[in-house]
Coordinates of C-alpha atoms and ligand atoms in Angstrom, one line a residue:
X81 CA -25.6 -19.8 7.5
X82 CA -24.3 -20.4 4.0
X83 CA -20.6 -20.4 3.3
X84 CA -19.1 -18.4 0.5
X85 CA -17.1 -20.0 -2.4
X86 CA -14.9 -18.3 -5.0
X87 CA -16.8 -18.5 -8.2
X88 CA -14.3 -16.9 -10.5
X89 CA -11.1 -14.9 -10.5
X90 CA -9.2 -12.4 -12.8
X91 CA -6.2 -10.2 -12.9
X92 CA -4.6 -7.3 -14.8
X93 CA -1.2 -5.6 -14.8
X94 CA -0.1 -2.6 -16.8
X95 CA 1.7 -3.4 -20.1
X96 CA 4.9 -1.6 -19.2
X97 CA 7.5 -3.9 -17.8
X98 CA 10.2 -2.3 -15.6
X99 CA 13.3 -4.4 -15.1
X100 CA 15.9 -4.0 -12.3
X101 CA 18.3 -2.8 -15.0
X102 CA 15.8 -0.1 -16.0
X103 CA 15.7 1.1 -12.4
X104 CA 19.5 1.1 -12.2
X105 CA 19.5 3.8 -14.9
X106 CA 17.9 6.4 -12.6
X107 CA 19.3 5.3 -9.1
X108 CA 22.3 3.8 -7.5
X109 CA 21.2 0.1 -7.4
X110 CA 21.8 -3.1 -9.4
X111 CA 20.0 -6.2 -10.6
X112 CA 22.1 -8.3 -8.2
X113 CA 21.3 -6.2 -5.1
X114 CA 17.5 -6.2 -5.9
X115 CA 17.4 -9.9 -6.8
X116 CA 19.4 -11.0 -3.8
X117 CA 17.5 -8.9 -1.2
X118 CA 14.0 -9.1 -2.6
X119 CA 13.7 -11.9 -5.3
X120 CA 12.3 -9.4 -7.8
X121 CA 13.4 -9.4 -11.4
X122 CA 10.8 -7.1 -12.9
X123 CA 7.5 -5.4 -12.2
X124 CA 4.7 -3.6 -14.1
X125 CA 4.3 0.1 -13.8
X126 CA 1.6 2.2 -15.4
X127 CA 2.4 4.4 -18.3
X128 CA 0.9 7.9 -18.8
X129 CA -2.9 7.5 -19.3
X130 CA -3.3 4.2 -17.5
X131 CA -5.2 4.2 -14.3
X132 CA -6.3 1.8 -11.5
X133 CA -9.9 1.6 -12.4
X134 CA -9.0 0.4 -15.9
X135 CA -6.9 -2.4 -14.3
X136 CA -9.7 -3.5 -12.0
X137 CA -12.2 -3.4 -15.0
X138 CA -10.0 -5.9 -16.9
X139 CA -9.6 -8.1 -13.8
X140 CA -13.3 -7.9 -13.1
X141 CA -14.4 -8.8 -16.6
X142 CA -12.1 -11.8 -16.5
X143 CA -13.6 -12.9 -13.1
X144 CA -17.1 -12.4 -14.5
X145 CA -16.3 -14.6 -17.5
X146 CA -14.6 -17.3 -15.3
X147 CA -17.7 -17.4 -13.0
X148 CA -20.2 -17.4 -15.9
X149 CA -22.0 -14.4 -14.3
X150 CA -23.3 -11.2 -15.9
X151 CA -22.8 -7.7 -14.3
X152 CA -26.5 -7.9 -13.3
X153 CA -25.7 -10.9 -11.1
X154 CA -23.4 -8.9 -8.9
X155 CA -25.0 -7.6 -5.7
X156 CA -22.1 -5.6 -4.2
X157 CA -18.5 -4.6 -4.6
X158 CA -15.8 -4.6 -1.9
X159 CA -12.7 -2.8 -3.3
X160 CA -9.4 -2.8 -1.5
X161 CA -7.0 -0.1 -2.6
X162 CA -4.7 2.3 -0.7
X163 CA -3.9 4.2 -3.9
X164 CA -7.3 5.3 -5.3
X165 CA -7.3 7.3 -8.5
X166 CA -8.9 10.2 -6.6
X167 CA -9.1 11.3 -3.0
X168 CA -12.8 10.4 -3.0
X169 CA -15.1 8.7 -4.0
X170 CA -13.2 5.5 -3.9
X171 CA -12.4 3.4 -7.0
X172 CA -15.3 1.0 -6.3
X173 CA -17.8 3.6 -7.6
X174 CA -15.9 4.3 -10.8
X175 CA -15.7 0.5 -11.4
X176 CA -19.4 0.1 -10.6
X177 CA -20.4 2.8 -13.2
X178 CA -17.9 1.9 -15.9
X179 CA -18.8 -1.8 -16.0
X180 CA -22.5 -1.0 -15.6
X181 CA -23.3 -2.9 -12.4
X182 CA -26.3 -0.7 -11.8
X183 CA -26.7 1.1 -8.4
X184 CA -25.3 -1.7 -6.3
X185 CA -23.5 -0.8 -3.1
X186 CA -19.7 -0.3 -3.5
X187 CA -17.4 -0.4 -0.5
X188 CA -13.8 0.7 -0.2
X189 CA -11.2 -0.8 2.1
X190 CA -8.0 1.2 2.6
X191 CA -5.7 -1.3 4.2
X192 CA -2.7 -1.5 1.8
X193 CA -1.0 -4.9 1.9
X194 CA -3.7 -6.7 4.0
X195 CA -6.5 -5.1 1.9
X196 CA -7.6 -8.1 -0.1
X197 CA -7.9 -10.4 3.0
X198 CA -9.8 -7.8 4.9
X199 CA -12.0 -7.1 1.9
X200 CA -12.7 -10.8 1.4
X201 CA -13.7 -11.0 5.1
X202 CA -16.2 -8.1 4.7
X203 CA -17.7 -9.8 1.5
X204 CA -17.8 -13.2 3.2
X205 CA -19.7 -11.8 6.2
X206 CA -22.3 -10.3 3.8
X207 CA -22.8 -13.6 2.0
X208 CA -23.1 -15.5 5.4
X209 CA -25.8 -13.2 6.6
X210 CA -27.6 -13.4 3.3
X211 CA -27.5 -9.6 2.8
X212 CA -25.9 -9.9 -0.6
X213 CA -25.4 -13.0 -2.7
X214 CA -22.7 -12.5 -5.3
X215 CA -19.9 -10.1 -4.4
X216 CA -17.0 -8.8 -6.5
X217 CA -13.9 -8.4 -4.3
X218 CA -11.0 -6.4 -5.7
X219 CA -7.4 -5.7 -4.7
X220 CA -5.8 -3.0 -6.8
X221 CA -2.9 -0.6 -6.4
X222 CA -0.9 1.9 -8.4
X223 CA 2.2 2.4 -6.3
X224 CA 4.6 3.4 -9.0
X225 CA 3.4 7.0 -9.2
X226 CA 4.4 7.4 -5.5
X227 CA 7.9 6.1 -5.9
X228 CA 11.0 8.3 -5.7
X229 CA 13.0 6.8 -8.6
X230 CA 16.2 8.6 -7.5
X231 CA 18.8 7.0 -5.2
X232 CA 16.9 8.6 -2.3
X233 CA 14.0 6.3 -2.9
X234 CA 15.8 3.1 -3.7
X235 CA 14.8 1.4 -0.5
X236 CA 11.1 1.3 -1.7
X237 CA 11.1 2.0 -5.5
X238 CA 12.6 -1.4 -6.2
X239 CA 9.9 -3.2 -4.3
X240 CA 6.5 -1.7 -5.1
X241 CA 4.5 -2.1 -8.3
X242 CA 1.0 -1.9 -9.9
X243 CA -1.7 -4.4 -10.6
X244 CA -5.2 -5.6 -9.9
X245 CA -6.8 -8.9 -9.0
X246 CA -10.5 -9.8 -8.7
X247 CA -12.5 -12.6 -7.1
X248 CA -16.3 -13.1 -7.2
X249 CA -17.7 -14.9 -4.2
X250 CA -21.2 -16.3 -3.7
X251 CA -23.1 -18.7 -1.4
X252 CA -22.9 -22.5 -1.7
X253 CA -25.1 -25.3 -0.4
X254 CA -22.3 -27.8 -0.7
X255 CA -21.3 -29.3 2.7
X256 CA -17.7 -28.6 3.8
X257 CA -16.8 -26.3 1.0
X258 CA -16.0 -22.6 1.0
X259 CA -14.5 -19.9 3.2
X260 CA -13.9 -21.6 6.6
X261 CA -12.4 -18.8 8.8
X262 CA -10.5 -15.6 9.1
X263 CA -8.0 -14.4 11.6
X264 CA -7.4 -10.6 11.4
X265 CA -5.3 -8.2 13.4
X266 CA -3.8 -4.7 13.5
X267 CA -1.4 -2.7 15.6
X268 CA -1.6 1.1 15.0
X269 CA 1.5 1.6 17.1
X270 CA 3.4 1.0 13.9
X271 CA 1.3 3.2 11.6
X272 CA 4.2 5.3 10.5
X273 CA 6.5 2.4 9.7
X274 CA 5.0 2.0 6.3
X275 CA 2.9 4.9 5.2
X276 CA 2.2 7.9 3.0
X277 CA 2.0 11.1 5.0
X278 CA 0.3 13.3 2.5
X279 CA -1.6 14.8 0.9
X280 CA -3.9 14.5 3.9
X281 CA -6.9 16.4 5.2
X282 CA -5.2 17.1 8.5
X283 CA -3.0 19.6 6.7
X284 CA -4.1 23.0 5.7
X285 CA -4.0 23.0 2.7
X286 CA -4.0 19.1 2.2
X287 CA -1.2 19.4 -0.3
X288 CA 1.6 22.0 -0.2
X289 CA 4.8 23.0 -2.0
X290 CA 6.8 22.0 1.2
X291 CA 5.2 18.6 1.2
X292 CA 6.2 18.0 -2.4
X293 CA 9.7 19.4 -1.9
X294 CA 10.3 17.2 1.2
X295 CA 9.0 14.2 -0.7
X296 CA 6.3 13.5 1.9
X297 CA 3.9 12.2 -0.8
X298 CA 6.3 9.3 -1.4
X299 CA 5.7 6.0 0.3
X300 CA 8.0 5.8 3.4
X301 CA 9.0 2.5 5.0
X302 CA 11.2 1.3 7.8
X303 CA 12.2 -1.8 5.8
X304 CA 14.0 -3.6 8.6
X305 CA 11.2 -3.3 11.1
X306 CA 8.6 -4.4 8.5
X307 CA 10.7 -7.4 7.7
X308 CA 11.1 -8.3 11.4
X309 CA 7.4 -8.1 12.2
X310 CA 6.2 -9.8 8.9
X311 CA 8.2 -13.0 9.5
X312 CA 6.6 -13.3 12.9
X313 CA 3.1 -12.2 12.3
X314 CA 2.3 -14.2 9.2
X315 CA 3.3 -17.6 10.6
X316 CA 1.5 -16.7 13.9
X317 CA -1.8 -15.8 12.2
X318 CA -1.7 -19.0 10.0
X319 CA -1.0 -21.1 13.2
X320 CA -4.0 -19.4 14.9
X321 CA -6.3 -20.0 11.9
X322 CA -5.2 -23.7 11.8
X323 CA -5.8 -24.3 15.5
X324 CA -9.2 -22.5 15.5
X325 CA -10.4 -24.6 12.5
X326 CA -8.8 -27.9 13.8
X327 CA -6.6 -28.2 10.7
X328 CA -2.9 -29.0 10.4
X329 CA 0.0 -27.7 8.4
X330 CA 0.2 -31.0 6.6
X331 CA -3.3 -30.5 5.3
X332 CA -2.5 -27.2 3.6
X333 CA -2.5 -27.7 -0.2
X334 CA -1.5 -24.2 -1.0
X335 CA -0.4 -21.2 1.0
X336 CA -0.5 -17.8 -0.9
X337 CA 1.5 -15.3 1.2
X338 CA 1.3 -11.6 0.4
X339 CA 4.1 -11.0 -2.0
X340 CA 6.1 -8.4 0.0
X341 CA 9.6 -9.8 -0.5
X342 CA 10.7 -13.3 -1.5
X343 CA 12.9 -13.5 1.6
X344 CA 9.9 -12.8 3.8
X345 CA 7.9 -15.6 2.1
X346 CA 10.8 -18.0 2.5
X347 CA 11.1 -17.2 6.2
X348 CA 7.3 -17.7 6.6
X349 CA 7.5 -21.1 4.8
X350 CA 10.5 -22.1 7.0
X351 CA 8.8 -21.1 10.3
X352 CA 5.7 -23.0 9.3
X353 CA 7.7 -26.0 8.1
X354 CA 6.0 -26.2 4.7
X355 CA 7.3 -27.8 1.5
X356 CA 8.0 -25.8 -1.6
X357 CA 5.0 -27.2 -3.4
X358 CA 2.7 -25.9 -0.6
X359 CA 3.7 -22.2 -1.1
X360 CA 3.1 -20.0 -4.2
X361 CA 5.3 -17.1 -5.0
X362 CA 5.3 -14.9 -8.1
X363 CA 7.1 -11.7 -6.8
X364 CA 9.9 -12.3 -9.2
X365 CA 7.6 -11.1 -12.1
X366 CA 5.4 -8.6 -10.4
X367 CA 7.1 -7.0 -7.4
X368 CA 5.0 -6.0 -4.4
X369 CA 1.6 -4.9 -5.8
X370 CA 0.3 -4.4 -2.2
X371 CA -3.5 -5.3 -2.0
X372 CA -3.3 -6.9 -5.5
X373 CA -0.6 -9.5 -4.7
X374 CA -2.9 -12.2 -3.3
X375 CA -5.7 -12.0 -5.9
X376 CA -3.2 -11.9 -8.8
X377 CA -1.4 -15.0 -7.4
X378 CA -4.8 -16.7 -6.7
X379 CA -5.9 -16.1 -10.3
X380 CA -2.6 -17.5 -11.6
X381 CA -3.0 -20.6 -9.4
X382 CA -6.7 -21.1 -10.4
X383 CA -5.9 -20.8 -14.1
X384 CA -2.9 -23.1 -13.9
X385 CA -5.1 -25.8 -12.3
X386 CA -3.2 -25.7 -9.0
X387 CA -6.4 -25.9 -6.9
X388 CA -8.8 -28.9 -7.0
X389 CA -12.1 -29.5 -5.2
X390 CA -11.4 -30.3 -1.6
X391 CA -8.0 -28.6 -1.5
X392 CA -7.1 -26.4 1.5
X393 CA -6.1 -22.9 0.5
X394 CA -4.6 -20.4 3.0
X395 CA -4.2 -16.8 2.2
X396 CA -2.0 -14.7 4.5
X397 CA -1.0 -11.0 4.5
X398 CA 1.0 -8.5 6.5
X399 CA 1.7 -4.9 5.8
X400 CA 1.0 -1.2 6.5
X401 CA -0.6 -0.5 9.8
X402 CA 0.7 -2.9 10.8
X403 CA -2.3 -5.0 9.8
X404 CA -2.2 -8.7 9.1
X405 CA -4.4 -11.7 8.9
X406 CA -5.2 -14.9 7.1
X407 CA -8.1 -16.9 5.6
X408 CA -8.7 -20.6 5.2
X409 CA -10.7 -21.8 2.2
X410 CA -11.8 -25.4 1.4
X411 CA -11.8 -25.3 -2.5
Ligands
LIG1350 N1 20.0 -0.8 -4.1 C1 21.2 -0.8 -3.5 N2 21.5 -0.5 -2.2 C2 20.4 -0.3 -1.5 C3 19.1 -0.3 -2.0 C4 18.9 -0.6 -3.4 N3 17.7 -0.7 -4.0 N4 18.2 0.0 -1.0 C5 18.9 0.2 0.1 N5 20.2 0.0 -0.2 C6 21.4 0.2 0.7 C7 21.1 1.1 1.9 O1 21.3 2.4 1.6 C8 22.1 0.6 2.9 O2 23.4 1.2 2.6 P1 24.4 1.6 3.7 O3 24.7 0.3 4.5 O4 25.5 2.2 3.0 O5 23.6 2.6 4.6 C9 22.2 -0.9 2.6 O6 21.7 -1.1 1.2 C10 21.4 -1.8 3.5 O7 20.1 -1.1 3.7 P2 19.0 -1.8 4.5 O8 17.8 -1.0 4.4 O9 19.5 -2.1 5.9 O10 18.9 -3.2 3.7 P3 18.0 -4.4 4.0 O11 19.0 -5.6 4.0 O12 17.2 -4.2 5.3 O13 17.1 -4.6 2.8 C11 14.8 -4.2 2.1 C12 16.2 -3.6 2.5 C13 13.9 -3.1 1.9 C14 15.0 -5.1 0.9 C15 14.4 -5.0 3.4 O14 14.5 -4.3 4.5 C16 13.0 -5.5 3.2 O15 12.7 -6.3 2.3 N6 12.1 -5.2 4.1 C17 10.7 -5.5 4.0 C18 10.1 -4.6 3.1 C19 8.7 -5.1 2.7 O16 8.5 -6.2 2.4 N7 7.8 -4.1 2.6 C20 6.5 -4.4 2.2 C21 5.7 -5.0 3.3 S1 4.1 -5.1 2.8

C-alpha cells in the first residue's frame, strides 16, 4: 500500500488582531493573568463580513501553490471544523464550490481540537487504499463569535481564536517516507467538559430566546479538568505511537502539539523529556484556534525550513470529547 506524504501546506488568519489589553477593556482580566496562565499575548478574531470558508480558501490556495498542484488535481476534501459557517452542509462543500474543485467528494469532521489529526487519518486511509490520490485536508475554526466577552466568559474568551490551516497529501513511491502511523482515542464520558450545548436539533425549536439569554450558545469548559486530562493523554498517545512504530523520543525532530495552552505544551514536553528545539509552539501569537492550531503551526515550520527530508515529525492533539491522538510522519 502506498504511503501518503504532505505535498504542500498553507494557512490564513483574520486580519484583526486582538491583544490581551483589548480583552481587558470588556472584562475583568489583565495581560499579566492571561500571559502567565496561558502564554497567549494576542489572537486573531474575524471582523464583521469575514467567514471561515474565506479563511480556508486562502489557506488552500497557499497549499496548492506550495504543492505545485492545480484545483483539478485534487480528488477529495476532508475538512475539520466544529464551527461551520452554517448548520449544514459543512464548510467543505462551500470551499469545493468557491475554489472550483469540480464535483469531488467533500467530507466534514466535527472533532474540535483533535479535528485536524482525525481528518488527516481519514485522508491518509483513502490514499493508502488508492481510493483517492491527492487530498486537501483542512483545519478551520471561528471561535470568536461564540465567546462571551464579558467577565462571565473570561475563562474561555481569552483562550480561543480563529484561523485555518491546510495540507495536501498524496501517495509516494519513496521507501520509508510519509505518514507512518496514527494513534486515536476518545472518551465520551467527558463530552460536556468542553462543548457548545446549542443551537441543537435535540431542542424544539433548535434555538430559543431562553438558550440565548442563558448563554448556552457560548463555548463552555471545565478548564481544570481539561488541563488535567490533556497533560496525561498527549504524552500517553505519543508514547503509544512511538512504541508501535519502534521509534524513540530521541529520534523526534519536531513535535507539534495542539496549541491549547502554553502550560499544557510545556507539561507535555516535560513528561516526554524533550528538548526545547524538539517542540514547536506559537500560541503566543494565535491563541487556541482549535482544529486549526496544528496545520497553522505545521505551515509555519515548513515555510521556516524547520523540516528536512528524513526528519521525524509528530503531531499530537487533545480536546473536546474528550478526543485525542497523534500521528508520526517521516518527512
Ligand atoms: N482573567 C482573570 N481571572 C480569571 C480569568 C481571566 N481571564 N479566568 C478565570 N479567572 C479567575 C477565576 O474566576 C478564578 O477566580 P476565583 O479564584 O476568584 O474564583 C481564578 O481566576 C482561578 O480560576 P481557574 O479557572 O481555577 O484558573 P486556572 O488556573 O485553572 O486557569 C485556565 C484557567 C482556563 C487558563 C486553565 O484551566 C486552562 O488552561 N485549562 C485548559 C484549557 C484548555 O486548554 N482548553 C482547550 C483545550 S483544547
